[in-house]
Coordinates of C-alpha atoms in Angstrom, one line a residue:
M1 CA -55.3 -49.2 -54.3
L2 CA -57.8 -46.5 -53.2
K3 CA -58.0 -48.0 -49.7
L4 CA -54.2 -47.9 -49.3
T5 CA -54.0 -44.3 -50.4
K6 CA -56.7 -43.3 -47.9
K7 CA -54.8 -45.2 -45.2
Y8 CA -51.6 -43.3 -45.9
L9 CA -53.5 -40.0 -46.3
A10 CA -55.0 -40.5 -42.8
L11 CA -51.5 -41.3 -41.3
F12 CA -50.0 -38.2 -43.0
T13 CA -52.8 -36.0 -41.6
L14 CA -52.2 -37.4 -38.1
M15 CA -48.5 -36.8 -38.2
F16 CA -49.0 -33.2 -39.6
S17 CA -51.5 -32.5 -36.8
C18 CA -48.9 -33.6 -34.2
L19 CA -46.3 -31.4 -35.7
L20 CA -48.6 -28.4 -35.6
L21 CA -49.4 -29.2 -32.0
L22 CA -45.8 -29.3 -31.0
A23 CA -45.1 -26.1 -32.9
G24 CA -47.9 -24.4 -31.1
C25 CA -46.4 -25.4 -27.7
G26 CA -43.0 -24.1 -28.7
G27 CA -41.5 -27.4 -29.5
A28 CA -39.8 -29.9 -27.2
P29 CA -38.3 -28.0 -24.2
K30 CA -34.6 -27.6 -24.3
Q31 CA -32.7 -28.8 -21.2
Q32 CA -30.8 -25.9 -19.7
P33 CA -27.3 -26.7 -18.4
E34 CA -27.0 -26.3 -14.6
P35 CA -24.7 -23.5 -13.5
D36 CA -21.2 -24.7 -12.5
K37 CA -21.1 -23.9 -8.8
H38 CA -17.4 -24.8 -8.8
K39 CA -16.3 -22.6 -11.7
Q40 CA -13.1 -20.7 -10.7
Q41 CA -13.5 -16.9 -10.4
S42 CA -10.8 -14.3 -11.0
L43 CA -10.1 -11.1 -9.0
V44 CA -7.7 -8.4 -10.3
L45 CA -5.5 -6.5 -8.0
Y46 CA -3.8 -3.2 -8.8
S47 CA -0.6 -2.9 -6.7
E48 CA 1.9 -0.2 -6.2
L49 CA 4.1 -2.4 -4.0
D50 CA 7.3 -4.1 -5.0
N51 CA 6.6 -6.7 -7.8
K52 CA 8.2 -9.6 -6.0
F53 CA 6.3 -8.9 -2.7
T54 CA 3.0 -8.5 -4.7
E55 CA 3.5 -11.7 -6.6
D56 CA 4.4 -13.7 -3.5
L57 CA 1.2 -12.4 -1.8
V58 CA -0.8 -13.4 -4.9
A59 CA 0.7 -16.9 -5.0
A60 CA 0.0 -17.4 -1.3
F61 CA -3.6 -16.2 -1.6
N62 CA -4.2 -18.4 -4.7
K63 CA -2.8 -21.4 -2.9
E64 CA -5.2 -21.0 0.0
Q65 CA -8.3 -20.4 -2.2
K66 CA -10.1 -23.1 -4.2
E67 CA -12.7 -21.1 -6.2
L68 CA -11.1 -17.7 -6.3
Q69 CA -7.8 -16.7 -8.0
L70 CA -6.0 -13.4 -7.8
Q71 CA -3.9 -11.7 -10.5
A72 CA -1.9 -8.5 -10.2
I73 CA -1.4 -5.6 -12.5
Y74 CA 0.9 -2.6 -12.0
E75 CA -0.5 0.1 -14.3
L76 CA -3.9 1.7 -14.6
K77 CA -4.5 1.9 -18.4
P78 CA -7.8 3.3 -19.9
D79 CA -7.9 0.4 -22.4
G80 CA -6.3 -2.2 -20.1
V81 CA -7.6 -4.7 -17.6
K82 CA -9.9 -3.2 -15.1
P83 CA -8.9 -4.0 -11.5
D84 CA -11.2 -4.9 -8.7
V85 CA -9.1 -4.0 -5.7
V86 CA -6.1 -1.7 -5.0
L87 CA -3.2 -2.1 -2.6
A88 CA -1.1 1.1 -2.5
E89 CA 0.1 4.1 -0.4
R90 CA -2.7 6.1 1.2
R91 CA -2.1 9.1 -1.0
T92 CA -3.0 7.0 -4.0
L93 CA -6.2 5.7 -2.3
S94 CA -7.1 9.3 -1.4
G95 CA -6.7 10.4 -5.0
L96 CA -8.8 7.6 -6.3
Q97 CA -11.4 8.5 -3.7
R98 CA -11.5 12.1 -4.9
Q99 CA -12.0 10.8 -8.4
E100 CA -15.0 8.7 -7.2
R101 CA -13.3 5.5 -8.4
L102 CA -13.6 3.7 -5.1
K103 CA -16.7 2.2 -3.4
P104 CA -17.2 2.0 0.4
L105 CA -17.4 -1.5 1.9
A106 CA -17.4 -2.7 5.5
F107 CA -15.9 -5.9 6.9
A108 CA -15.2 -7.3 10.3
A109 CA -11.4 -7.1 10.3
G110 CA -11.5 -3.5 9.0
D111 CA -13.8 -2.5 11.8
S112 CA -11.2 -3.7 14.3
L113 CA -8.7 -1.1 13.1
P114 CA -8.3 2.0 15.1
K115 CA -10.1 4.9 13.4
K116 CA -6.8 6.6 12.6
F117 CA -5.9 3.7 10.2
R118 CA -9.2 3.5 8.3
D119 CA -11.3 5.8 6.3
E120 CA -14.4 7.1 8.2
D121 CA -16.5 6.5 5.1
L122 CA -15.1 3.0 4.5
Y123 CA -13.3 3.7 1.3
W124 CA -9.9 2.4 2.5
Y125 CA -8.3 0.4 5.3
G126 CA -4.6 0.4 6.4
V127 CA -2.7 -2.9 6.4
F128 CA 1.0 -2.0 7.0
Y129 CA 3.4 0.9 7.0
D130 CA 6.9 2.0 6.2
P131 CA 8.5 4.1 8.9
T132 CA 11.1 6.8 8.6
V133 CA 14.1 5.7 10.7
F134 CA 17.6 6.7 11.6
L135 CA 20.4 4.7 10.1
I136 CA 23.5 5.3 12.4
N137 CA 27.1 4.5 11.6
Q138 CA 28.4 1.9 14.1
Q139 CA 31.8 3.6 14.6
Y140 CA 30.2 7.0 15.1
A141 CA 27.8 5.6 17.7
R142 CA 30.6 4.1 19.7
T143 CA 32.4 7.4 19.7
L144 CA 29.4 9.5 20.7
G145 CA 27.4 6.9 22.7
Q146 CA 24.3 5.1 21.4
S147 CA 22.1 6.6 24.1
K148 CA 22.6 10.1 22.6
L149 CA 20.9 9.4 19.3
K150 CA 17.4 8.2 20.1
S151 CA 15.0 11.0 19.2
W152 CA 14.4 13.8 16.7
K153 CA 15.5 16.4 19.3
D154 CA 18.9 14.6 19.7
L155 CA 19.6 15.3 16.0
E156 CA 18.9 19.0 16.6
N157 CA 21.1 19.2 19.6
T158 CA 24.1 17.2 18.5
E159 CA 27.0 19.3 17.1
Q160 CA 29.5 17.9 14.6
L161 CA 26.8 15.6 13.2
R162 CA 26.9 14.7 9.5
I163 CA 23.4 13.8 8.3
A164 CA 22.5 12.3 4.9
M165 CA 19.0 12.4 3.5
E166 CA 17.1 12.6 0.2
N167 CA 15.9 15.9 -1.3
L168 CA 12.4 16.3 0.2
S169 CA 11.0 17.6 -3.1
D170 CA 12.0 14.7 -5.3
S171 CA 9.6 11.9 -4.8
N172 CA 6.2 10.9 -3.4
S173 CA 7.9 9.2 -0.5
T174 CA 10.0 12.2 0.6
Q175 CA 7.1 14.7 0.1
N176 CA 5.0 12.4 2.2
F177 CA 7.6 12.5 5.0
L178 CA 7.6 16.3 4.9
A179 CA 3.8 16.3 5.0
A180 CA 3.5 13.8 7.9
F181 CA 6.1 15.7 9.8
A182 CA 4.3 19.0 9.3
D183 CA 1.0 17.3 10.1
H184 CA 2.3 16.1 13.5
Y185 CA 4.2 19.2 14.6
G186 CA 2.6 22.0 12.6
E187 CA 4.1 23.8 9.6
S188 CA 6.1 26.4 11.5
V189 CA 7.6 24.1 14.1
S190 CA 8.5 21.4 11.6
L191 CA 10.0 23.8 9.0
N192 CA 12.0 25.4 11.9
Y193 CA 13.3 22.0 13.0
L194 CA 14.3 21.1 9.4
W195 CA 16.1 24.4 9.1
N196 CA 18.0 23.7 12.4
I197 CA 19.3 20.4 11.1
N198 CA 19.9 21.7 7.6
R199 CA 23.4 22.8 8.7
F200 CA 24.4 19.2 9.2
I201 CA 23.4 18.1 5.7
G202 CA 26.2 18.6 3.3
Q203 CA 24.2 17.7 0.2
Y204 CA 20.7 16.4 -0.3
S205 CA 20.7 13.1 -2.2
K206 CA 18.8 12.4 -5.4
F207 CA 18.5 8.6 -4.9
P208 CA 17.2 6.7 -1.9
F209 CA 20.3 4.4 -1.7
T210 CA 22.8 7.3 -1.5
P211 CA 22.2 8.2 2.2
I212 CA 22.5 4.5 3.1
R213 CA 25.8 4.1 1.2
M214 CA 27.2 7.3 2.8
T215 CA 26.4 6.1 6.3
A216 CA 27.8 2.6 5.7
V217 CA 31.2 3.9 4.4
G218 CA 31.5 6.6 7.0
D219 CA 30.9 9.6 4.8
A220 CA 27.9 10.5 7.0
D221 CA 27.2 9.7 10.6
L222 CA 23.5 9.3 10.3
A223 CA 20.9 8.9 7.5
I224 CA 17.3 9.8 7.7
T225 CA 15.7 7.1 5.5
R226 CA 12.9 4.6 5.0
Q227 CA 13.1 1.2 6.8
S228 CA 12.1 -0.4 3.5
Y229 CA 15.2 1.0 1.8
V230 CA 17.7 -0.2 4.4
F231 CA 16.1 -3.4 5.8
K232 CA 17.6 -5.8 3.3
Y233 CA 21.1 -4.6 4.2
L234 CA 20.8 -5.1 7.9
E235 CA 23.0 -8.2 8.5
S236 CA 25.4 -8.8 11.3
K237 CA 28.4 -7.3 9.5
F238 CA 26.6 -4.2 8.2
P239 CA 28.4 -1.2 9.7
A240 CA 25.3 0.7 10.7
Y241 CA 22.1 0.0 12.6
V242 CA 18.5 1.3 12.7
V243 CA 16.9 3.4 15.4
Y244 CA 13.2 4.2 15.6
P245 CA 12.8 7.7 17.0
E246 CA 11.4 7.3 20.5
E247 CA 8.7 10.0 20.2
G248 CA 7.3 8.5 16.9
T249 CA 8.0 9.0 13.2
A250 CA 6.4 9.8 9.9
V251 CA 5.2 6.8 7.9
N252 CA 3.9 5.8 4.5
L253 CA 0.7 3.9 5.2
F254 CA -0.3 1.2 2.7
C255 CA -4.0 0.6 2.3
V256 CA -6.5 -1.6 0.5
G257 CA -9.7 -0.5 -1.2
V258 CA -12.2 -1.6 -3.8
F259 CA -12.8 0.0 -7.2
Q260 CA -16.2 1.4 -8.0
S261 CA -16.3 -0.8 -11.2
C262 CA -15.8 -4.0 -9.1
R263 CA -18.7 -6.5 -9.5
Q264 CA -17.4 -9.0 -7.0
D265 CA -17.8 -7.4 -3.7
A266 CA -17.9 -10.6 -1.8
N267 CA -14.6 -11.8 -3.4
A268 CA -13.0 -8.4 -2.8
L269 CA -13.9 -8.6 0.9
T270 CA -12.4 -12.1 1.0
F271 CA -9.1 -10.7 -0.1
M272 CA -9.2 -7.7 2.2
E273 CA -10.0 -9.9 5.2
W274 CA -7.1 -12.2 4.2
L275 CA -4.7 -9.3 4.1
L276 CA -5.5 -8.2 7.6
T277 CA -6.0 -11.5 9.3
E278 CA -3.8 -14.2 7.7
P279 CA -0.4 -14.7 9.5
S280 CA 1.2 -15.8 6.2
V281 CA 1.1 -12.1 4.9
Q282 CA 3.5 -11.0 7.7
K283 CA 5.6 -14.0 7.1
I284 CA 6.0 -13.2 3.4
S285 CA 6.8 -9.6 4.2
Q286 CA 9.6 -10.8 6.5
E287 CA 10.9 -13.3 4.0
D288 CA 11.0 -10.7 1.3
A289 CA 12.8 -8.2 3.7
T290 CA 10.3 -5.5 2.9
G291 CA 10.8 -3.7 6.2
Y292 CA 7.1 -3.0 6.6
L293 CA 5.5 -3.0 10.0
F294 CA 1.9 -4.3 10.4
L295 CA -1.0 -2.5 12.0
F296 CA -1.7 -5.8 13.9
P297 CA 1.8 -6.9 14.6
R298 CA 0.7 -9.9 16.8
G299 CA -2.3 -10.8 14.7
I300 CA -5.9 -9.5 14.5
D301 CA -6.6 -10.6 18.1
G302 CA -3.6 -8.6 19.5
A303 CA -3.2 -4.9 20.1
A304 CA -2.9 -2.6 17.1
A305 CA 0.1 -0.3 16.4
D306 CA 0.4 2.7 18.7
G307 CA -1.3 5.5 16.8
E308 CA 0.5 8.2 18.8
K309 CA 3.9 7.1 17.4
V310 CA 2.6 6.6 13.8
W311 CA 2.5 10.0 12.1
L312 CA 0.3 10.2 9.0
N313 CA -0.1 12.7 6.3
N314 CA -3.7 13.8 6.8
S315 CA -3.6 17.5 5.8
Y316 CA -1.6 17.5 2.5
L317 CA -3.2 14.8 0.4
E318 CA -4.4 17.1 -2.3
P319 CA -1.6 18.0 -4.9
D320 CA -1.9 21.8 -4.4
K321 CA -1.5 21.6 -0.7
Q322 CA 1.5 19.3 -1.0
E323 CA 3.1 21.5 -3.6
S324 CA 2.6 24.6 -1.3
L325 CA 4.3 22.8 1.6
T326 CA 7.1 21.6 -0.6
R327 CA 7.7 25.2 -1.9
K328 CA 7.9 26.5 1.7
W329 CA 10.5 23.9 2.5
L330 CA 12.5 24.8 -0.6
D331 CA 12.3 28.5 0.2
K332 CA 12.7 28.5 4.0
V333 CA 15.0 25.5 4.5
R334 CA 16.7 24.1 1.4
F335 CA 17.8 27.4 -0.2
S336 CA 17.5 29.7 2.8
K337 CA 20.3 32.2 3.3

């Protein structure tokens, strides 16, 4: 009996020593799971574009990507989802830049853009633009002759012309037109021009569709409007047609940039490169009848848009400067005596 007890005692001591040894070495090593190299990543886009166009772009991008998926949001909320990239009009990008909410990033397609269409400090890159155009009533054009309404100076020199346009102080789009016009011609010349055609404008419209409707039904001979507003109506039986002013025109430039809070620079650059180089982007824009014109109309290897005929708002991006210009238009043109 004593021998058996000593035997078990020795066995117990051996087992206890082994446990102490394992404890001193930290125990048996745990096997760490290998990182999933194929785990799907998500990128968040803040867009100020039409919802349908945005969602169609998102769907096309996600279809082409295997490990990266894009989702869109349309509001910037302090307690909401934080976006990684932004696609919006240049004035929005400039505001975010002033607030130090964007980060500079360089990429090959962006470097191919003419300097006019990209930020010199790499905070934003232009993708497409929405031009100001003339929408001309077909019957009026037949009476006057289409060759007599091709440029901004033709509007100024044509008597008995009825022009329809929005109130230039009402929206970001109309204010941006006023600013780009002034940026191109200078304040004095541009305000004098708008004063000269003011006599042809019976009433400034509150809504974008009103000048289009007035021109279509013959209540106006010509509308000064955005191509994006009218493009969807331009079918064979529409009683008006679009003219691009031959000397150039004011545009809304839509740009892409990256938020300072983004932690996925490589993925953000993948999306930006796709926007500028993928032919399907222009195809979707055409199918959705957006009316937007692209800075690389024939693809990234073709010539870029003519910068001389694309007039940008460079000088009135800050709210106080824009408000000052708008007040001058109201005083010297809209309500001048």
